[in-house]
XYZ file of C-alpha atoms in Angstrom:
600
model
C -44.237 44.745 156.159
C -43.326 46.370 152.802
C -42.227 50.117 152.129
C -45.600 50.574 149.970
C -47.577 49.368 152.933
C -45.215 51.987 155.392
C -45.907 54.591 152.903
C -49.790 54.015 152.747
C -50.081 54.182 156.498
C -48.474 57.759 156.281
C -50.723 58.668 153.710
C -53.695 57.968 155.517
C -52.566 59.449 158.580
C -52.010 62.621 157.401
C -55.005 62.537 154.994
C -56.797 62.648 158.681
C -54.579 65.122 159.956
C -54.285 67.979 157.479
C -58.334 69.085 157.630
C -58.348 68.513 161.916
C -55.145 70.812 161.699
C -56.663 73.364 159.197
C -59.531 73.648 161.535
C -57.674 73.803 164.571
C -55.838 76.190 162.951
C -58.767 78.727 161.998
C -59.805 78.397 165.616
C -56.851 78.891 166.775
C -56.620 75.691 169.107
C -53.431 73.789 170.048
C -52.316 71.845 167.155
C -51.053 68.648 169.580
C -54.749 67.768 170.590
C -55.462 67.563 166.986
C -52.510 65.566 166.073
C -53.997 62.916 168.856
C -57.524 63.170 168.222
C -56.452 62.594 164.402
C -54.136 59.405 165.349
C -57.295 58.281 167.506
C -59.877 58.738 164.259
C -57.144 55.887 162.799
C -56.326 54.085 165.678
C -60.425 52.914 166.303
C -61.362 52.900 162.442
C -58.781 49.819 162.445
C -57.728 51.249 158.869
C -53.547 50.124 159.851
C -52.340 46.868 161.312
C -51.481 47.495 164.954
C -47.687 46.065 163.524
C -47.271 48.655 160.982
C -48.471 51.218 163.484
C -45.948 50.008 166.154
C -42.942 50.185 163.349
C -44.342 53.401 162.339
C -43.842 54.935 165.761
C -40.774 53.133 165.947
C -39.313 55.036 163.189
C -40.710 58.421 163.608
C -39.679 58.735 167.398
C -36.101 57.262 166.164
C -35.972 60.441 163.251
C -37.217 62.511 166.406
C -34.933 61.696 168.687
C -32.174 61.958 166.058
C -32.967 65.711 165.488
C -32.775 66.304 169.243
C -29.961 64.533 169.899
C -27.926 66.659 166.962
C -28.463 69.706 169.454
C -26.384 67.740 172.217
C -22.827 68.968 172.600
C -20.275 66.387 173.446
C -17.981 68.990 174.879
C -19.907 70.222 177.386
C -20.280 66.961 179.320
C -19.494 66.892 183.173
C -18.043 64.792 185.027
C -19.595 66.669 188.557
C -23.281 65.717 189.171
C -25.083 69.129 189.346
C -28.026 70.100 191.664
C -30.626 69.926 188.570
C -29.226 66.015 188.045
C -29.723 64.994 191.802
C -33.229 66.628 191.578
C -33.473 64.305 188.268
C -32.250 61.288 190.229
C -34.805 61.587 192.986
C -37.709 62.207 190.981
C -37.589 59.593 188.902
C -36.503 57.691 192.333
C -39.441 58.732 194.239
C -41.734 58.350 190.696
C -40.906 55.088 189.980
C -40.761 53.567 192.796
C -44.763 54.728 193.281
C -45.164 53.328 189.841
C -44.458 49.918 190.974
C -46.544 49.889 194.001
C -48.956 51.118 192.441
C -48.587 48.542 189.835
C -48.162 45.833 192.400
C -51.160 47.160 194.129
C -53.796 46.475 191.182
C -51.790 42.977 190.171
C -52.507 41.704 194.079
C -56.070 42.984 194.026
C -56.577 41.113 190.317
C -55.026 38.458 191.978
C -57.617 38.476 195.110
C -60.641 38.423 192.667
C -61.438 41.971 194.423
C -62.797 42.986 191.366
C -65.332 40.808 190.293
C -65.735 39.612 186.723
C -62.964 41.291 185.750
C -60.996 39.594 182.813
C -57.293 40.145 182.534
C -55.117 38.539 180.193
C -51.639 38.169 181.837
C -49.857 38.895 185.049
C -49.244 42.296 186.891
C -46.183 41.141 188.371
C -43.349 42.659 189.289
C -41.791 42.980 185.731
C -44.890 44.230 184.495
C -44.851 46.904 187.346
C -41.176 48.355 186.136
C -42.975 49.203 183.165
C -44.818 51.280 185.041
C -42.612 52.746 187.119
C -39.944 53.451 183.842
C -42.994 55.684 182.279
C -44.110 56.919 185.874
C -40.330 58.312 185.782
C -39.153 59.504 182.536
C -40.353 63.122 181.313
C -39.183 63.956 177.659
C -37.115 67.018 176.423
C -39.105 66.248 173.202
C -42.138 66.667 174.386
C -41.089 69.110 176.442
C -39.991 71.193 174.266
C -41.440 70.152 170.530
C -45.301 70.338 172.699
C -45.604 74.259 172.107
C -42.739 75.116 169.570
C -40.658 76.760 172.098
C -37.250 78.465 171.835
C -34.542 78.742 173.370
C -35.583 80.717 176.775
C -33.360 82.872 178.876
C -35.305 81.695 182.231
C -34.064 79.812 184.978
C -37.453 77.442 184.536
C -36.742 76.341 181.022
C -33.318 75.893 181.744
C -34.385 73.490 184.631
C -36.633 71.805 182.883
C -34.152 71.073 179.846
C -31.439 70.079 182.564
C -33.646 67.636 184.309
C -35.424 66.178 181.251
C -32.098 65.794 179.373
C -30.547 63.629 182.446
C -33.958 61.622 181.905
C -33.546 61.288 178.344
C -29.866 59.709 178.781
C -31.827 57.024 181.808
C -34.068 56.295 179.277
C -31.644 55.514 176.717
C -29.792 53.057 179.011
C -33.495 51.430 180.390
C -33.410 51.115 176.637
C -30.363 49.308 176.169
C -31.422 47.154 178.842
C -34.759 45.928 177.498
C -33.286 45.483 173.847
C -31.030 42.380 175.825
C -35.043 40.940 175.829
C -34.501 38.803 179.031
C -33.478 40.133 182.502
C -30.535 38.270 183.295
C -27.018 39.453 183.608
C -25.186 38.412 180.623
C -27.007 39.876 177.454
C -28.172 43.257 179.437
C -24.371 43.513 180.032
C -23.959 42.891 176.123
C -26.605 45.292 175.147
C -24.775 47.880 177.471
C -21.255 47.228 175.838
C -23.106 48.026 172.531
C -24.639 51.145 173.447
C -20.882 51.960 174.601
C -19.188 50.697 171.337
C -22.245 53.519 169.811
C -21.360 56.371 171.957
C -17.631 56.533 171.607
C -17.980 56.056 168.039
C -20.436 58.820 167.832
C -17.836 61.307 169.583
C -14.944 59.900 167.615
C -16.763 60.768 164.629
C -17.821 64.475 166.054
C -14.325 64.989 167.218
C -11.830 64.009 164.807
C -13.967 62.800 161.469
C -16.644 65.159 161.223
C -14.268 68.002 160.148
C -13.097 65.939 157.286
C -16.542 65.540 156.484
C -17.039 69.559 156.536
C -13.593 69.641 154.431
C -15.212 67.329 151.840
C -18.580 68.721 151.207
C -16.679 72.215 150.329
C -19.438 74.361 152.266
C -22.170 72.891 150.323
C -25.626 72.549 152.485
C -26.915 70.112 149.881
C -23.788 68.241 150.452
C -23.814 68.522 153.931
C -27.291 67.263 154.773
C -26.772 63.944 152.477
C -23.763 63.459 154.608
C -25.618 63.818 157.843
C -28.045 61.912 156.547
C -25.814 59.111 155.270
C -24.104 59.195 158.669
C -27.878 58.580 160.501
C -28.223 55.882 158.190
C -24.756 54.153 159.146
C -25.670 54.487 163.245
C -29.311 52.720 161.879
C -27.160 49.894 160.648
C -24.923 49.387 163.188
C -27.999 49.418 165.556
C -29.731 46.912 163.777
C -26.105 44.754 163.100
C -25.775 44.423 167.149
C -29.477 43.919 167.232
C -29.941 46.935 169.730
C -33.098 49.394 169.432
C -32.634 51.394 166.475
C -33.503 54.648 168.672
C -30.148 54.264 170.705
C -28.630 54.139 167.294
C -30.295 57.548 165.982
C -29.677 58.896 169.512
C -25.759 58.281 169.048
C -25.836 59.798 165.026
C -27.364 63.210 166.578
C -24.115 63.065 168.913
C -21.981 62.486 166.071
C -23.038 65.443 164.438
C -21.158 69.006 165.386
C -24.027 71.566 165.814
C -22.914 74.484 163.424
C -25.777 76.533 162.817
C -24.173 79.022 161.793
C -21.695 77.344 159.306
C -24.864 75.667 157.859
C -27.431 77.162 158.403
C -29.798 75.802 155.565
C -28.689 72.190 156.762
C -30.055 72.450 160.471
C -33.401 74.321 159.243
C -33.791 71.501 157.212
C -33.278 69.285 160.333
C -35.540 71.902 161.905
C -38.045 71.107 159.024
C -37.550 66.979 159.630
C -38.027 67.526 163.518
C -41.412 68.929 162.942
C -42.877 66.308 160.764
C -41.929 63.937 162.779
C -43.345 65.489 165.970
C -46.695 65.440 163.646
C -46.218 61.769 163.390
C -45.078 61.593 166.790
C -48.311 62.732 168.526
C -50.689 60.817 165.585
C -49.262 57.173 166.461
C -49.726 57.511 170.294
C -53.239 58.606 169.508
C -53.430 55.967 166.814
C -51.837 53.523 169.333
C -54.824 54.250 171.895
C -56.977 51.401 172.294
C -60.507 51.856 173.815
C -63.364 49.638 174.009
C -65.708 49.944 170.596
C -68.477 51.810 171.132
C -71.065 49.229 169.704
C -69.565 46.504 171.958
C -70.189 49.111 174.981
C -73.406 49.267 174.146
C -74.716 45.795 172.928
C -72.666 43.435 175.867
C -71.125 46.376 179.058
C -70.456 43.798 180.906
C -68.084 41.583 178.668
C -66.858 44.649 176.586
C -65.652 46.592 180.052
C -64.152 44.112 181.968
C -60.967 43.776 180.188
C -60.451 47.014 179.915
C -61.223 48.120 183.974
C -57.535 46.942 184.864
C -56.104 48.970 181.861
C -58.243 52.097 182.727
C -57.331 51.836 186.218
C -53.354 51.656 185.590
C -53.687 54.349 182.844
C -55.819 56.719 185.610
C -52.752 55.932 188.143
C -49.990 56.824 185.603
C -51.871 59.998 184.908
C -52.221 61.106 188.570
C -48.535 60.375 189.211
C -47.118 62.219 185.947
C -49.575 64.836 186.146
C -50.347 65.924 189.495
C -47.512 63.421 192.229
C -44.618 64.401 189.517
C -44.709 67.892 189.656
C -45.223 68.298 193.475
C -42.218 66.087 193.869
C -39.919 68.382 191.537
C -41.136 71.740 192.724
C -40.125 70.443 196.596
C -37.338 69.130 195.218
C -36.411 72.141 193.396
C -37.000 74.987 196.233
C -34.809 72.977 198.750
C -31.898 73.215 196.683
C -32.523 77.350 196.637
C -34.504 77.978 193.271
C -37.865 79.645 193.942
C -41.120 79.362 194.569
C -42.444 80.550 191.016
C -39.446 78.866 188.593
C -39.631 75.336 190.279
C -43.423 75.530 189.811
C -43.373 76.235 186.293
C -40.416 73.667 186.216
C -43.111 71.212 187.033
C -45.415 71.631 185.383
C -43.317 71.295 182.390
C -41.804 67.692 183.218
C -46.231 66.626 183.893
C -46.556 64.087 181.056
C -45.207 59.897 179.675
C -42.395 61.207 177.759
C -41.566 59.820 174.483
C -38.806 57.256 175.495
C -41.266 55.762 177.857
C -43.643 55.193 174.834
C -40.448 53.563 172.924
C -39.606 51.100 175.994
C -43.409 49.872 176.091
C -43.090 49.148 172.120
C -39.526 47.619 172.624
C -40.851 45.276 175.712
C -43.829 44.738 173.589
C -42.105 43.485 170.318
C -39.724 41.143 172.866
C -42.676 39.855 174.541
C -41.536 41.207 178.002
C -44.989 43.639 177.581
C -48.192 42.306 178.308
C -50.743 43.786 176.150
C -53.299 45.229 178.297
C -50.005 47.048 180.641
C -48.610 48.761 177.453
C -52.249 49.854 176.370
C -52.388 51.492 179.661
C -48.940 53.483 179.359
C -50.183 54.521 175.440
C -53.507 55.537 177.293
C -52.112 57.272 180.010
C -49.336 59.116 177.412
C -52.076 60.312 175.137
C -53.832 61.938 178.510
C -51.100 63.065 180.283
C -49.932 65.193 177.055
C -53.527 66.787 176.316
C -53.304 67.710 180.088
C -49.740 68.638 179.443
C -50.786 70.963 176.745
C -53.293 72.924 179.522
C -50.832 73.340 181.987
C -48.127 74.526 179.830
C -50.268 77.380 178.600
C -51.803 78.616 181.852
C -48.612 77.591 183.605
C -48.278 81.349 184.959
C -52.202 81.517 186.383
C -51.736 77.930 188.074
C -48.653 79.149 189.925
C -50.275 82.731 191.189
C -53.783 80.391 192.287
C -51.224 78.272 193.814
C -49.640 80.870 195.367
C -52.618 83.008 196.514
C -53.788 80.234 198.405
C -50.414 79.056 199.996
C -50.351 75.843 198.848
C -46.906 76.709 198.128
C -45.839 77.800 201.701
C -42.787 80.049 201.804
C -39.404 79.954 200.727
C -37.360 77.180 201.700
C -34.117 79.651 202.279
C -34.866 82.802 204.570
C -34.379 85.785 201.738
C -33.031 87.606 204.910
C -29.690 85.183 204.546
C -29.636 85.730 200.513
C -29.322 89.969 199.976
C -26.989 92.761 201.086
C -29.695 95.628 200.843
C -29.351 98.292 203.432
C -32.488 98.848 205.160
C -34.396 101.408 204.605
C -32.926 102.077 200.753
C -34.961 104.842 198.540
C -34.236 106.573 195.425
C -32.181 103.320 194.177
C -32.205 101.249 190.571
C -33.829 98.156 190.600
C -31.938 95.780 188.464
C -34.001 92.350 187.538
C -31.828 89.861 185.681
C -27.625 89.523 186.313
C -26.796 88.233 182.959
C -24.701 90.151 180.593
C -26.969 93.346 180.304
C -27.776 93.262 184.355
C -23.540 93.106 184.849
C -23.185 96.118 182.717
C -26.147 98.342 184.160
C -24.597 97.455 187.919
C -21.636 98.316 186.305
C -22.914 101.925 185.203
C -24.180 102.398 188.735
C -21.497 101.697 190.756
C -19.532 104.690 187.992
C -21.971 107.159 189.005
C -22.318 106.223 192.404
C -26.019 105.623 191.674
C -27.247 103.263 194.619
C -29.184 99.823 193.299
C -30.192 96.584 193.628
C -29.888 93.237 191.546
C -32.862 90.778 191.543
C -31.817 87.486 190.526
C -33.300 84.093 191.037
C -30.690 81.580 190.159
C -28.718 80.051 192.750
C -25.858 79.571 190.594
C -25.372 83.112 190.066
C -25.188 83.449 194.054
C -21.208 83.546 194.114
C -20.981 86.177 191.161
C -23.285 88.179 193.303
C -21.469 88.380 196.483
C -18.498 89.151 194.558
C -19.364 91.563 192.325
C -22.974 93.302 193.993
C -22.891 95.689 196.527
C -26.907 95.099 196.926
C -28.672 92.249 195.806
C -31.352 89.560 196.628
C -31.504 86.486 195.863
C -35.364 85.105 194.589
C -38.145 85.796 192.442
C -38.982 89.406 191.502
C -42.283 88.701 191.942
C -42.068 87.205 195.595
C -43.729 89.563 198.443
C -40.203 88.963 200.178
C -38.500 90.489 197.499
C -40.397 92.801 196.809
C -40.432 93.985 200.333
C -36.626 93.617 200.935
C -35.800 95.502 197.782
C -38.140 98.267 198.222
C -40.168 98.592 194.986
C -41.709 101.516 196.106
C -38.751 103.603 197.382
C -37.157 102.716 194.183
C -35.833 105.899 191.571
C -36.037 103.085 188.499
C -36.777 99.209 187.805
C -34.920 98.001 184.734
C -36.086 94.559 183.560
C -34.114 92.814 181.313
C -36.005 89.256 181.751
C -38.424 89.032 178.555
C -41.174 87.416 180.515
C -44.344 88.492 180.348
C -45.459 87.744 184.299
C -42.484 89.666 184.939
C -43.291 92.568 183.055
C -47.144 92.902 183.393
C -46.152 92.666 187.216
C -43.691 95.732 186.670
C -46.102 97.718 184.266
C -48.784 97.368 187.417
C -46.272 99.577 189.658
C -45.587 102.124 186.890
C -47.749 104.963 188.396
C -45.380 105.181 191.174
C -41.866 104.565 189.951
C -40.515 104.724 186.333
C -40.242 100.913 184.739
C -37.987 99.830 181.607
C -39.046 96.778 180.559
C -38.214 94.415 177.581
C -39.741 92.858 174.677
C -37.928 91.212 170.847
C -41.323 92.380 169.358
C -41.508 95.729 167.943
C -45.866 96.031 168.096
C -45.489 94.858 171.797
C -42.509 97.414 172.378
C -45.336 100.395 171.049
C -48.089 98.575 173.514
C -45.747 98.470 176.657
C -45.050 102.402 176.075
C -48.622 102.641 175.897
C -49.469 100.784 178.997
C -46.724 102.770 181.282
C -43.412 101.790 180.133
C -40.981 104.488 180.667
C -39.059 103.098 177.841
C -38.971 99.395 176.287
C -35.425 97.387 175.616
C -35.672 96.091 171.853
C -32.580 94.558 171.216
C -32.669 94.424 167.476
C -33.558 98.505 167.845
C -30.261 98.688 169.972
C -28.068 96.583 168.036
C -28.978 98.869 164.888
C -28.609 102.081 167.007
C -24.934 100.601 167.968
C -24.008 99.543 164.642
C -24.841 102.569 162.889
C -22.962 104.902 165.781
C -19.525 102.253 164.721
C -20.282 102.817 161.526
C -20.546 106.280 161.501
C -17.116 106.535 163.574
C -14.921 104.400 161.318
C -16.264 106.025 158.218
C -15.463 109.644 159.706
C -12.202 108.504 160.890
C -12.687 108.965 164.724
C -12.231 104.666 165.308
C -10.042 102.726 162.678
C -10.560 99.167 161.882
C -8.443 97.978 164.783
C -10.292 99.740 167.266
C -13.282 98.671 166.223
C -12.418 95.328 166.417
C -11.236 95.485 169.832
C -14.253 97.014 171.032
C -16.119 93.899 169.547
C -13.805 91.611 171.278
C -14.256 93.258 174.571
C -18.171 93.713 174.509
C -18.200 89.649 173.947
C -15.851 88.784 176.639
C -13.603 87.078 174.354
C -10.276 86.171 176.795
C -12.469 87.042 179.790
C -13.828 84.668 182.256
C -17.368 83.066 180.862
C -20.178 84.916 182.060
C -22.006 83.655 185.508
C -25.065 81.949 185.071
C -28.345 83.888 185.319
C -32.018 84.256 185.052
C -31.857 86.167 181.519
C -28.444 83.846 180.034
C -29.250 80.370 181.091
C -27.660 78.155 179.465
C -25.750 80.523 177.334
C -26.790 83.660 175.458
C -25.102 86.562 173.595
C -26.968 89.654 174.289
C -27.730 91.495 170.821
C -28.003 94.857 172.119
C -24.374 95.092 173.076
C -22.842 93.203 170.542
């Protein structure tokens, strides 16, 4: 393989690409079924060797996972397991472990002759069933997260979903390790582990004590300061390749050697920002592109001979795809309720984790490449990748209407905790504040309540927040706002006011449907939405950026007319962000961490 030949397969692919995405765009479809269907046009013209496709995809999801991995933080690492990890744990348990049955389960019937005139080249044994399982398991906080462009959230079901698919992501890594030692025996997977530890220490060395020098030398330059990170990927490539590890684990370890500053240099990560979108493009084009299905002609000139092959491959694929899509995010949302979260987060929570995530993709071109892959097994886990995230992409947007048919026709059940055991309301409470969300805005409005003597109630559906509550609440419950319990146990329509400060849109369409009979604040970052809420029932809409203006021109005006000097002012700042105080408690609208703009 040469660079011009590397080169030329780009070119082609996003030749394809750019007039699917222009006409996705002008109808405005999802852009990821485009990027797929555009990798498949490629894939069955035959236009680029399967090699240079395979070392194409090895690359891009290596730059991927590198641009990820820089938004790791080294620091925050725990040495407790968390509830979210031991949900992660048994999920990809309970998933892989069905993989390989399953896996077994065609292998023995190929093996009876069950299926008649089947051809298969290869055995489904039980190393070719761990492949299975590994891409049964793994979810992706790529795709996760790079499928629909997402932000940041301040809900508990993103957070989830980032907890448990980051725990994945570091499983996968090791698998990865593992399969790079390209035999199953004890000696050179314990090698290929001692690498992968040589990589990660360096990679915190570096952020810890060399990557300041770094800073120091580039002299606040984002030019500078991008060549360096990019220099520094380079060096983890090398070492990769010197140990003869997967070159992913390598660009996995140079995100962790970077120190996120955003704000420092900001030009230099939206020009990671940039690079982490093209190669998502490239991402979702080679697993199409990587999709192999029987050729049409063949179908119809010689069924019999063409099909046969591909039955086993078909049938595997159609098994990964019920257990990713439909057995994987039953098993989290059980998972998830028992340890406390509810009903509507663990569902969404599910539904975001229902897809082959890219590291799975990576270990089937890894065990392919070392010959531990049989052919018509990986061409299964590509199919069953390129399915799961078209179905992935239809879940994801009508995530909200699957949970309330879910819900309307109990397949949910109720509440694993009795919401009697999780709030302090006093029955019978009218004329209160309802409070949805106990991050730093819900504190301060209990806050203001409790001054006035103004009776309320906090909603809040993150377990972690439980302590903070019982400490600090005089009324609260404990569940989704949404919930018929909750509702009911916090008296909605008793209530004087209902202040949300969750930007969700269930949440506040839910709210806005109650507004003839109580008053409803509701929020929104969007100033056109802000004018349709009002005009839709809102009693009045939170804006932050309105509110951080309205603040900063009412400091402004005091330290210019004297009533606040400088040192004041300051102080004020310091205290509105907690600096010196205790960190804030976990909650629905500041998971994992947020500063509120309003009250800065």
């Amino acid at each position: 393989m040469t660079d011009v030949s590397l080169l030329t397969a780009l070119a082609i692919l996003f030749v394809i690409i750019g007039p699917l995405l222009l006409i996705a765009r002008s109808l405005r479809l999802s852009v990821v079924p485009s990027l797929i269907l555009a990798g498949l046009i490629v894939g069955q013209l035959g236009i680029i060797d399967e090699e240079l496709m395979l070392e194409l995809a090895r690359l891009g999801i290596a730059f991927l996972i590198f641009a990820f991995s820089v938004q790791i933080h080294t620091e925050r690492v725990r040495t407790t397991v968390s509830d979210t990890e031991v949900v992660a744990i048994v999920q990809a348990l309970v998933l892989g472990a069905l993989g390989v049955v399953f896996a077994l389960g065609i292998g023995i019937t190929l093996e009876l002759g069950l299926l008649a005139n089947v051809g298969f080249e290869g055995t489904l044994g039980i190393e070719q069933a761990l492949f299975v399982g590994i891409a049964a398991a793994l979810s992706s906080t790529i795709v996760g997260t790079a499928l629909f462009a997402k932000g940041q959230s301040d809900i508990v079901h993103d957070y989830l979903s980032a907890e448990i698919d980051s725990f994945n992501d570091l499983l996968a890594v090791i698998i990865l390790l593992v399969v790079s030692a390209g035999v199953f025996t004890l000696e050179p997977i314990a090698t290929q582990l001692g690498y992968g530890v040589i990589l990660f220490a360096a990679a915190v060395i570096v952020n810890r004590y060399f990557f300041g020098v770094i800073e120091l030398l580039t002299g606040g330059s984002d030019e500078s300061m991008l060549i360096s990170i990019v220099a520094l990927l380079i060096v983890f490539l090398a070492a990769a390749e010197f140990l003869e590890t997967s070159i992913v684990v390598g660009a996995f370890a140079a995100g962790l050697a970077v120190r996120d500053n955003p704000v420092t240099y900001s030009e230099v990560f939206n020009g990671l920002t940039s690079i982490r979108q093209f190669f998502v493009a490239i991402f979702f084009a080679t697993v199409g592109a990587l999709v192999t299905l029987p050729a049409p002609g063949a179908v119809i000139a010689t069924p019999a001979e063409t099909l046969s092959p591909f039955l086993p491959v078909a049938a595997l694929a159609f098994g990964l795809v019920v257990l990713t899509v439909i057995v994987k995010p039953i098993v989290t949302v059980a998972l998830l309720v028992y340890n406390g979260y509810d009903r509507r987060s663990a569902t969404v929570a599910g539904l975001d984790m229902d897809h082959v995530g890219e590291f799975s993709i990576i270990v089937a071109i890894e065990a392919l490449i070392l010959g531990l892959l049989i052919e018509p097994v990986f061409e299964a886990i590509i199919l069953a990748a390129a399915v799961s995230m078209l179905l992935s992409n239809l879940t994801q947007t009508y995530a909200e209407d699957i949970y309330r048919a879910m819900l309307d026709r109990g397949w949910l059940g109720r509440p694993y905790h009795n919401v009697d055991d999780w709030h302090t309301v006093p029955e019978g409470i009218t004329d209160h504040v309802v409070i949805v969300g106990y991050g730093r805005q819900g504190r301060r409005l209990a806050q203001f309540c409790e001054e006035i003597d103004q009776p309320y109630v906090v909603i809040e559906n993150n377990p972690q927040a439980l302590s903070a509550l019982r400490d600090e609440c005089a009324a609260y419950v404990l569940g989704d706002a949404i919930e018929p319990e909750t509702v009911e146990v916090a008296n909605y329509d008793r209530a004087r006011l209902i202040i949300s400060t969750a930007e969700l849109p269930a949440l506040t369409d839910y709210f806005l449907s109650l507004s003839d009979t109580v008053d409803v604040i509701v929020r929104t970052r969007e100033l056109p939405m802000a004018a349709e809420l009002l005009e839709r029932g809102a009693t009045y809409v939170i804006v932050p950026d309105l509110l951080a203006a309205d603040q900063l021109a009412s400091r402004l005006e005091g330290l210019l007319d004297g009533t606040y000097g400088p040192e004041e002012i300051r102080s004020v700042g310091l205290e509105a962000l907690g600096v010196g105080d205790t960190a804030p408690h976990p909650s629905s609208t500041d998971l994992p961490t947020q500063t509120d703009d309003s009250e800065v």
